[in-house]
PDB file of C-alpha atoms in Angstrom:
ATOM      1  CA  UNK A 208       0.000   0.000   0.000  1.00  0.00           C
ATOM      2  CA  UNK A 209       0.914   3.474  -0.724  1.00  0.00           C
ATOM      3  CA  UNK A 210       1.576   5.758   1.917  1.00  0.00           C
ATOM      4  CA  UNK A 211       3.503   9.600   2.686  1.00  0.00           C
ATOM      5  CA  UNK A 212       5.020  10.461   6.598  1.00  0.00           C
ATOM      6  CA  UNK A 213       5.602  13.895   7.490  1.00  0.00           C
ATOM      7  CA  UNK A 214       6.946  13.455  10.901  1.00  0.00           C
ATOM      8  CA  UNK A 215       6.786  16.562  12.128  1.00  0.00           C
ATOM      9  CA  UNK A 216       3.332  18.674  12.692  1.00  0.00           C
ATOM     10  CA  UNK A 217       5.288  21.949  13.165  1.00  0.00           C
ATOM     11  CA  UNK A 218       8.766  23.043  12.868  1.00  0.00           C
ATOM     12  CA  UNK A 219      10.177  26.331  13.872  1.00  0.00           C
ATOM     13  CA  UNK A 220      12.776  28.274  12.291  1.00  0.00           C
ATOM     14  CA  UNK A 221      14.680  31.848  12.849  1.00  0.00           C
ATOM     15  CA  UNK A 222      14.493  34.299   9.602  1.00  0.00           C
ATOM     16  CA  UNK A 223      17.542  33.962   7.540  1.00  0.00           C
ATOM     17  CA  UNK A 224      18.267  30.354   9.145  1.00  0.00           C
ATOM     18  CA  UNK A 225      17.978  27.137   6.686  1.00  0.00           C
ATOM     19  CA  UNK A 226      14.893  25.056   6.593  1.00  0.00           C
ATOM     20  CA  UNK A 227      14.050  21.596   6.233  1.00  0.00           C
ATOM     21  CA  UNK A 228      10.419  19.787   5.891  1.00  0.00           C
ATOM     22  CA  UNK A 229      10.601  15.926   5.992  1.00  0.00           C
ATOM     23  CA  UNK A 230       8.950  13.445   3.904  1.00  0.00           C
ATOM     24  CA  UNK A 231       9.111   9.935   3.370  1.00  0.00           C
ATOM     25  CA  UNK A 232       7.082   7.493   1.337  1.00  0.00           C
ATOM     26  CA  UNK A 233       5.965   4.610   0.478  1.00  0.00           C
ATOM     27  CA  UNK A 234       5.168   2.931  -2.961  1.00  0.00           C
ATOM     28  CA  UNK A 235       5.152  -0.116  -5.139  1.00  0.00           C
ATOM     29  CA  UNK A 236       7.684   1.205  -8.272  1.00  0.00           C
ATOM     30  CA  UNK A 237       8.738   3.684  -9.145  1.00  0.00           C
ATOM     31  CA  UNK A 238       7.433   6.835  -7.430  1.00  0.00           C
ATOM     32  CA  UNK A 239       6.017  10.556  -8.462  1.00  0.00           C
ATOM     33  CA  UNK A 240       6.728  13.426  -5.647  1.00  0.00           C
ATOM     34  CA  UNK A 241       5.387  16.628  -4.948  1.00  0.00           C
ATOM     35  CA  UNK A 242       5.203  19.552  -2.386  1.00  0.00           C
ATOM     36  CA  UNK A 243       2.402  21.839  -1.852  1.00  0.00           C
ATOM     37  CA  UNK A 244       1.880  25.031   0.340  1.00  0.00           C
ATOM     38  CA  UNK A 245      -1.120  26.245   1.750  1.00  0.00           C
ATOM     39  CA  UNK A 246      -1.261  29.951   3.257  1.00  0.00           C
ATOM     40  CA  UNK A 247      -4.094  30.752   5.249  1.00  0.00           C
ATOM     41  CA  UNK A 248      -7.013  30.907   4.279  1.00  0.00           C
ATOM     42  CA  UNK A 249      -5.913  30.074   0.479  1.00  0.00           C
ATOM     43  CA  UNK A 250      -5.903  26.946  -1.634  1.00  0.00           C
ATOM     44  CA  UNK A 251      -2.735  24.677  -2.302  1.00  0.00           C
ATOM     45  CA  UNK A 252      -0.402  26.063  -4.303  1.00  0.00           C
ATOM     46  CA  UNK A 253       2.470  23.543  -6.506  1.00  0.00           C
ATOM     47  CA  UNK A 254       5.576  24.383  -5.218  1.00  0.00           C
ATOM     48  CA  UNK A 255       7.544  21.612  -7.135  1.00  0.00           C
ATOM     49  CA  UNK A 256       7.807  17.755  -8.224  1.00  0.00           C
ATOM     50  CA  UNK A 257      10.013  14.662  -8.665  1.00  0.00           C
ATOM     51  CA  UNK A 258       9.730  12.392 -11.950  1.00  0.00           C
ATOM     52  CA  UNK A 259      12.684  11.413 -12.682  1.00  0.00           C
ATOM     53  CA  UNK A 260      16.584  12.536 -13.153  1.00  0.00           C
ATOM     54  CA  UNK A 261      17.973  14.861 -11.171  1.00  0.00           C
ATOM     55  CA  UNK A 262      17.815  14.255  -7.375  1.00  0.00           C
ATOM     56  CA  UNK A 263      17.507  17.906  -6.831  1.00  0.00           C
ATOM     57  CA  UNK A 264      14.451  19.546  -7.721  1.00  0.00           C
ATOM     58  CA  UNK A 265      14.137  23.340  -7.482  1.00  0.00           C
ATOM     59  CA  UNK A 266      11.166  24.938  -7.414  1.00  0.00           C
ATOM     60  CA  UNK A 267       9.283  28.230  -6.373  1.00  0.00           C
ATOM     61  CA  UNK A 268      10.225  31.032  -4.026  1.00  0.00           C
ATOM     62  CA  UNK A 269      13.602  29.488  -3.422  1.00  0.00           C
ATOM     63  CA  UNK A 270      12.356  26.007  -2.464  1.00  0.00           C
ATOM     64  CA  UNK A 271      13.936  22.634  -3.180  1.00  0.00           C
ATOM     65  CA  UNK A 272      14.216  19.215  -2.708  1.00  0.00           C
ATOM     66  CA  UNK A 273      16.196  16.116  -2.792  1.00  0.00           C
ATOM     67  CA  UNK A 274      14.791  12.513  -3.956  1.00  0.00           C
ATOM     68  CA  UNK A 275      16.692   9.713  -2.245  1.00  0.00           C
ATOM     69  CA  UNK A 276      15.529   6.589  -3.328  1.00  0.00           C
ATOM     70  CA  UNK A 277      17.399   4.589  -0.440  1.00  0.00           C
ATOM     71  CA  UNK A 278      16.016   6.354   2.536  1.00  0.00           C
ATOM     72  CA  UNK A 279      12.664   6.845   0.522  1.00  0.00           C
ATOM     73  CA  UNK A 280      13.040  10.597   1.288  1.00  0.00           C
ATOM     74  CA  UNK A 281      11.863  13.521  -0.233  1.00  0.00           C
ATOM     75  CA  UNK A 282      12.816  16.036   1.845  1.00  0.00           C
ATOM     76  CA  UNK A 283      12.042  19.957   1.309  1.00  0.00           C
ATOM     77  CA  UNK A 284      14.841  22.619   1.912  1.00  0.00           C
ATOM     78  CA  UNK A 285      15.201  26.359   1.976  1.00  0.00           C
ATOM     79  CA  UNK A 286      18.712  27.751   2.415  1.00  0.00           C
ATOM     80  CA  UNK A 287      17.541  30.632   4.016  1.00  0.00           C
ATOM     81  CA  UNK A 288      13.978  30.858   5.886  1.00  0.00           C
ATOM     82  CA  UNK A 289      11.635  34.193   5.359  1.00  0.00           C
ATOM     83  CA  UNK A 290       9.013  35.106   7.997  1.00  0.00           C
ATOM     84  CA  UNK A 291       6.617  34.812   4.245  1.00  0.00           C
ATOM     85  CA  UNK A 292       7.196  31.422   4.240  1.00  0.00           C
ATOM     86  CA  UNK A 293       5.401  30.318   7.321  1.00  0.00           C
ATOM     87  CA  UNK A 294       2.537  28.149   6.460  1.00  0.00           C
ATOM     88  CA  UNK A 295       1.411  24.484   5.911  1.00  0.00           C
ATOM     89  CA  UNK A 296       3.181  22.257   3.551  1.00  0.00           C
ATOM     90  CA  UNK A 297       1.738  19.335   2.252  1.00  0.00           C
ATOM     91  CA  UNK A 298       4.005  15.819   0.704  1.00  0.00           C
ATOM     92  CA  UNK A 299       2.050  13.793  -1.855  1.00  0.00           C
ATOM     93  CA  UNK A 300       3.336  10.504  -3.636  1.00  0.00           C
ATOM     94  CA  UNK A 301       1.784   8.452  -6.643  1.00  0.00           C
ATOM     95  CA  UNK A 302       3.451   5.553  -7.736  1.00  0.00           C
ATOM     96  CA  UNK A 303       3.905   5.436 -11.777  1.00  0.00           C
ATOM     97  CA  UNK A 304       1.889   2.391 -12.079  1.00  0.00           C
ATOM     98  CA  UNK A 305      -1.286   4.030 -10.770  1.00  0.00           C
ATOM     99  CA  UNK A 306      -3.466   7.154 -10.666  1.00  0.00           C
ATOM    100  CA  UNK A 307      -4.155   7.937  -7.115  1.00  0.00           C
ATOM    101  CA  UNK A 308      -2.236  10.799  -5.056  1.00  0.00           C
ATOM    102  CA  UNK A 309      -1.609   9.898  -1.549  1.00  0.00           C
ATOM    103  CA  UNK A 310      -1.346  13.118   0.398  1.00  0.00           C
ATOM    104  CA  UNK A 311       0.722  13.627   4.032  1.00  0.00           C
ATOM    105  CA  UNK A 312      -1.050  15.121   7.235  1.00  0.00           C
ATOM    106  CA  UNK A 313       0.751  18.513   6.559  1.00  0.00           C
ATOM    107  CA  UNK A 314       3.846  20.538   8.127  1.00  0.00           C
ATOM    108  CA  UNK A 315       3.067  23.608   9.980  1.00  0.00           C
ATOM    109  CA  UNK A 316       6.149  25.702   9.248  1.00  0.00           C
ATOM    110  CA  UNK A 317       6.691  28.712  11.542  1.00  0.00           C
ATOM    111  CA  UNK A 318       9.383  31.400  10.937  1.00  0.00           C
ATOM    112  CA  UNK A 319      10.403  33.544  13.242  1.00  0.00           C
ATOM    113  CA  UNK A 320      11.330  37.141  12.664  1.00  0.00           C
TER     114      UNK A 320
ATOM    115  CA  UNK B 105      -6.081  34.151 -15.605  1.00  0.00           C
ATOM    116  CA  UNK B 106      -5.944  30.290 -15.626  1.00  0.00           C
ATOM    117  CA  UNK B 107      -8.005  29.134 -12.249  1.00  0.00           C
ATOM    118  CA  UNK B 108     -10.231  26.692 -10.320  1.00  0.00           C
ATOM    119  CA  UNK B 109     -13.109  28.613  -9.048  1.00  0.00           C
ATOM    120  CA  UNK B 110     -15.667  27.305  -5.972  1.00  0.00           C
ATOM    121  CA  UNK B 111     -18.643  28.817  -4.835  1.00  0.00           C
ATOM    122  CA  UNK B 112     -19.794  29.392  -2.338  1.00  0.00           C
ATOM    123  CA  UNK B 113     -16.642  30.199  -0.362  1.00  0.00           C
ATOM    124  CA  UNK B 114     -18.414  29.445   3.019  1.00  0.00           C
ATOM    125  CA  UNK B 115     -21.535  28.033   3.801  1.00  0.00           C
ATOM    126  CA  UNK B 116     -24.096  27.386   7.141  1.00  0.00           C
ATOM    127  CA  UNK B 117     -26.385  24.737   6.220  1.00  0.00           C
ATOM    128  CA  UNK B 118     -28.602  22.093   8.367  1.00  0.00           C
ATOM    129  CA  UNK B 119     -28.963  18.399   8.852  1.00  0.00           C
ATOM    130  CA  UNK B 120     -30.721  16.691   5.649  1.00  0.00           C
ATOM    131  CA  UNK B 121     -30.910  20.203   3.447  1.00  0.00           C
ATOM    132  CA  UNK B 122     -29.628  18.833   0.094  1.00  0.00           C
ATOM    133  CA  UNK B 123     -26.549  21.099  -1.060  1.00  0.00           C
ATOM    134  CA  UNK B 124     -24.458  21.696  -4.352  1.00  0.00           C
ATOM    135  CA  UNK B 125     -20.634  23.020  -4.154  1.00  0.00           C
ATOM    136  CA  UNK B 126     -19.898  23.984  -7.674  1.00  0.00           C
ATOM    137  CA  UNK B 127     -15.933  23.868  -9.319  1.00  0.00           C
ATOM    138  CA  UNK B 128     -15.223  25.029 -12.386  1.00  0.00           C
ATOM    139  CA  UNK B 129     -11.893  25.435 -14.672  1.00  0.00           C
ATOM    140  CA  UNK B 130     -10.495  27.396 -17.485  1.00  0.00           C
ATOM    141  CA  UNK B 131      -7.701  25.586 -18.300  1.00  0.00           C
ATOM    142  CA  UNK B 132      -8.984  22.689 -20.234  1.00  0.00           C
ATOM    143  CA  UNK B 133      -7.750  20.447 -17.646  1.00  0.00           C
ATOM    144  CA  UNK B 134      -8.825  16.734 -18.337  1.00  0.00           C
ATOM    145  CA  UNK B 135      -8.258  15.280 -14.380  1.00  0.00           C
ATOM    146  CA  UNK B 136     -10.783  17.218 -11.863  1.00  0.00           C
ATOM    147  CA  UNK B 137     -10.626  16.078  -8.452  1.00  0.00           C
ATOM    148  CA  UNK B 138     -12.932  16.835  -5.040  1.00  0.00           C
ATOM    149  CA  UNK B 139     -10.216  16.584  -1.376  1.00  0.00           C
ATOM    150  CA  UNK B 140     -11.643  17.559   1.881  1.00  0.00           C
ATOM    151  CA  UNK B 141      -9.181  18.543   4.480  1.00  0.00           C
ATOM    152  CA  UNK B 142      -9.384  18.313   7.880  1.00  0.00           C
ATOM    153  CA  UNK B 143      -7.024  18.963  10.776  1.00  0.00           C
ATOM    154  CA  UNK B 144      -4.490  16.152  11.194  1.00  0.00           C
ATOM    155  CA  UNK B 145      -5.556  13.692   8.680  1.00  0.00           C
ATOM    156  CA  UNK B 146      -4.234  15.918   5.834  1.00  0.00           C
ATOM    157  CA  UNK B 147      -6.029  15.902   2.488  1.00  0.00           C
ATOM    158  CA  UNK B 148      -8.572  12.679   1.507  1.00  0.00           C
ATOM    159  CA  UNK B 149      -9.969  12.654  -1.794  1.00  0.00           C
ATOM    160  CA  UNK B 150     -13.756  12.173  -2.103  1.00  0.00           C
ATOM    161  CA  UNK B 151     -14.179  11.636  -6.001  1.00  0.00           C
ATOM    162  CA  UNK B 152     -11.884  12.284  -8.948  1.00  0.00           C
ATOM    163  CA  UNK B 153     -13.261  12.554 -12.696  1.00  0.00           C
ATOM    164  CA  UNK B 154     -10.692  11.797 -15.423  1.00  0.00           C
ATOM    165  CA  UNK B 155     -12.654  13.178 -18.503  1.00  0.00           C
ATOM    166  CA  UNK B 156     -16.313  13.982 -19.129  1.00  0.00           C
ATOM    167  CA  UNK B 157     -18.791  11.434 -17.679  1.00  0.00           C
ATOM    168  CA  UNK B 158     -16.012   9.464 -15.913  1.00  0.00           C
ATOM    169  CA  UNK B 159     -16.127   9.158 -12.577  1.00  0.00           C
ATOM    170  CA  UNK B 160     -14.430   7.083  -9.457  1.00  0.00           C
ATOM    171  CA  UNK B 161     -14.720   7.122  -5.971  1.00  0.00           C
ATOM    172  CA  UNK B 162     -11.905   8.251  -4.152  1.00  0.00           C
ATOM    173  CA  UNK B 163     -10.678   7.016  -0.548  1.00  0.00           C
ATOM    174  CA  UNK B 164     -14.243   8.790   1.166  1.00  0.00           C
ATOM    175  CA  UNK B 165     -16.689   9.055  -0.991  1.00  0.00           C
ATOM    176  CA  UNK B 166     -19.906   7.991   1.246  1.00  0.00           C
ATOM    177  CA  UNK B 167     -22.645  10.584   1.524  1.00  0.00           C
ATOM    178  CA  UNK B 168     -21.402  12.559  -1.832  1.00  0.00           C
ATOM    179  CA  UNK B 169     -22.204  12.931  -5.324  1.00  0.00           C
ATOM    180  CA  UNK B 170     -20.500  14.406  -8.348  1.00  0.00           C
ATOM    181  CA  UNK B 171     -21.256  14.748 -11.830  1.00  0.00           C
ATOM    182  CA  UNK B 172     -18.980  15.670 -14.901  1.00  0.00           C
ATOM    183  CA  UNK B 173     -21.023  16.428 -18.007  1.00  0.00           C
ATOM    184  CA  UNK B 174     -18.962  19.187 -19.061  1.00  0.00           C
ATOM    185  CA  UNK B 175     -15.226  18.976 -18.919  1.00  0.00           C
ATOM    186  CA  UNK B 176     -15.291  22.549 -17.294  1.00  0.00           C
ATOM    187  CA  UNK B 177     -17.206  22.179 -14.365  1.00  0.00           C
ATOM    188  CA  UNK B 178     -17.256  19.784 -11.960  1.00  0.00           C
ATOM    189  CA  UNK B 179     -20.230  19.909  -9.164  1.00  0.00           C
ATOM    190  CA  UNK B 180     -19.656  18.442  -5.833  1.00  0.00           C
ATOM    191  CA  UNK B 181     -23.621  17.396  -4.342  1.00  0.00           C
ATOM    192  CA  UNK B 182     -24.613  16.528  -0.656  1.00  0.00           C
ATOM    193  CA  UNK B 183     -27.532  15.203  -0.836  1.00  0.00           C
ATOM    194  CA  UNK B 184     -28.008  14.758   3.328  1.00  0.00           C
ATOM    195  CA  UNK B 185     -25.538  16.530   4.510  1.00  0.00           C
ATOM    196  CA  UNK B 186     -24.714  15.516   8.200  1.00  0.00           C
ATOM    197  CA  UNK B 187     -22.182  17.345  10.932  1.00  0.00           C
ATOM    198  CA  UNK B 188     -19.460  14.566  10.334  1.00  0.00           C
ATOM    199  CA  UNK B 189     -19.340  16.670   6.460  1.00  0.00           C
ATOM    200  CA  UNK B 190     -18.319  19.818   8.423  1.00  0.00           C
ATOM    201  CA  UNK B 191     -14.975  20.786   6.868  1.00  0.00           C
ATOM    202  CA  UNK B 192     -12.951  22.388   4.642  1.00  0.00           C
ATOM    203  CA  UNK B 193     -13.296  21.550   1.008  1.00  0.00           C
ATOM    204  CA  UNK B 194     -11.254  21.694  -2.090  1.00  0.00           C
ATOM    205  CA  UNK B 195     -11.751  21.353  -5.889  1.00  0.00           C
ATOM    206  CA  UNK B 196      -8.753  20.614  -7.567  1.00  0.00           C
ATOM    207  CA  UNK B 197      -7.696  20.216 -11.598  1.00  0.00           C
ATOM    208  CA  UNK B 198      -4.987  18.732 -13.373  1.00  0.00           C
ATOM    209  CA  UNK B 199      -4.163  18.039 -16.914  1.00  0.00           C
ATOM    210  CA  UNK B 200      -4.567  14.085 -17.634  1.00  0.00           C
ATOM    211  CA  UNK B 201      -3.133  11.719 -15.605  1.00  0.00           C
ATOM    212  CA  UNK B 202      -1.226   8.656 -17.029  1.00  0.00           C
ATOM    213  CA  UNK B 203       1.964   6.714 -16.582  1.00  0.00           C
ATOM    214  CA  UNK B 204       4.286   8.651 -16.805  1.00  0.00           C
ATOM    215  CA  UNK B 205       2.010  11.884 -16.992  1.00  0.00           C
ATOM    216  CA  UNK B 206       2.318  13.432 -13.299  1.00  0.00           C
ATOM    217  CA  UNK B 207       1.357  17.183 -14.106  1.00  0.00           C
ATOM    218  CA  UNK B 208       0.653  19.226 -10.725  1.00  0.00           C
ATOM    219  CA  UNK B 209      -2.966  20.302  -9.276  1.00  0.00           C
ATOM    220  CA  UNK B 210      -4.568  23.752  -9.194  1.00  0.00           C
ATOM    221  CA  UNK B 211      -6.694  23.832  -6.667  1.00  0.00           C
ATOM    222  CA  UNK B 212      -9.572  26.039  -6.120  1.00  0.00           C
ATOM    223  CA  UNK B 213      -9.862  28.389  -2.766  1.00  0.00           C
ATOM    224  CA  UNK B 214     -11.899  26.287  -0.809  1.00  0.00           C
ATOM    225  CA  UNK B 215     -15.370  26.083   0.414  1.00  0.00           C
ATOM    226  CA  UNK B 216     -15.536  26.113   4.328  1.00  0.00           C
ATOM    227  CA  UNK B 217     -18.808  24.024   5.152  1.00  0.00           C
ATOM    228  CA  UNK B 218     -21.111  23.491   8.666  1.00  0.00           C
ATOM    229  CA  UNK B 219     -23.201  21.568   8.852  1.00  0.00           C
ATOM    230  CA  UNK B 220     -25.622  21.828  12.391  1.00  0.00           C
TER     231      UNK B 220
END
């Protein structure tokens, strides 16, 4: 069965400090990965995806992330954190063989000034 | 401007009074999908529409209805709603899905529903 982890409900992080949201996952072949950030009181936004190649995928507003296929990780990174990025970010995994998007419970991410 | 729209945005309704969300796309978008979200369980997908008049249940589906006659638009229908349907709801689109094919979602603004 398919499933997505983010450990962590809420992680907190000083303005101008790095930032990391973990993911890890769960499918039969090979898999299709994607972040998504939710501001308040808005809709998901794409923020960026894994299909295949490089390991590190960059994305919008200064995100990326790194696919490792051994530690089934898909971990998103920031170099440095802005107070604008405080929010709730969302993992999701499909697994090329099927259709359905399995979505994680969500990262609160607070930055602060 | 290429966008999922919802309406309405926030809704107040009662036990048993038959409702209609409505979602609707401009981008030509093949793959239509209805999530709700609620706190801690993340997003679960109700039903999911992969071109006109196909439709699947997604992983909770009981107590909802959809319909996709035109590829636009893609109504979301409560026919009893109950207070366990109190949440936050999303309409999202996608171009086609396939293997191989792994395009990203747009997802509409939400409709925040109560149901007393």
């Amino acid at each position: 069965a398919q499933s997505v982890a983010q450990p962590e409900d809420q992680v907190n992080v000083a303005e101008g400090n790095p930032l990391t949201v973990k993911c890890t996952y769960s499918v039969s072949g090979n898999p299709y990965l994607f972040w998504y950030v939710q501001y308040p009181n808005r809709g998901l936004q794409f923020l960026l995806k894994y299909i295949t190649g490089d390991n590190l995928v960059k994305g919008s507003y200064g995100f990326e992330a790194e696919f490792n296929k051994s530690q089934t990780s898909f971990h998103l990174k920031k170099p440095s954190a802005l107070v604008s990025d405080s929010a709730l970010y969302f993992c999701a995994v499909r697994a090329d063989s099927n259709y359905q998007l399995i979505w994680g419970a969500g990262t609160k991410l607070i930055i602060k000034p | 401007e290429a966008q999922v729209t919802q309406n309405p945005r926030y809704l107040i309704t009662v036990t048993g009074k038959k409702l209609t969300v409505t979602c609707s796309q401009n981008m030509n978008h093949e793959y239509m999908s209805w999530y709700r979200q609620d706190p801690g369980l993340g997003l679960r997908q109700i039903y999911y529409s992969m071109n006109v008049e196909v439709t699947d249940k997604g992983d909770v589906p009981e107590g909802y209805k959809v319909s996709r006659k035109e590829k636009r638009n893609f109504p979301l229908i409560l026919e009893s709603p109950s207070p366990n349907q109190t949440s936050l709801y999303f309409c999202a689109s996608s171009r086609r899905l396939g293997h191989q094919a792994a395009y990203e979602q747009y997802f509409g603004p939400g409709t925040r529903l109560t149901v007393t």
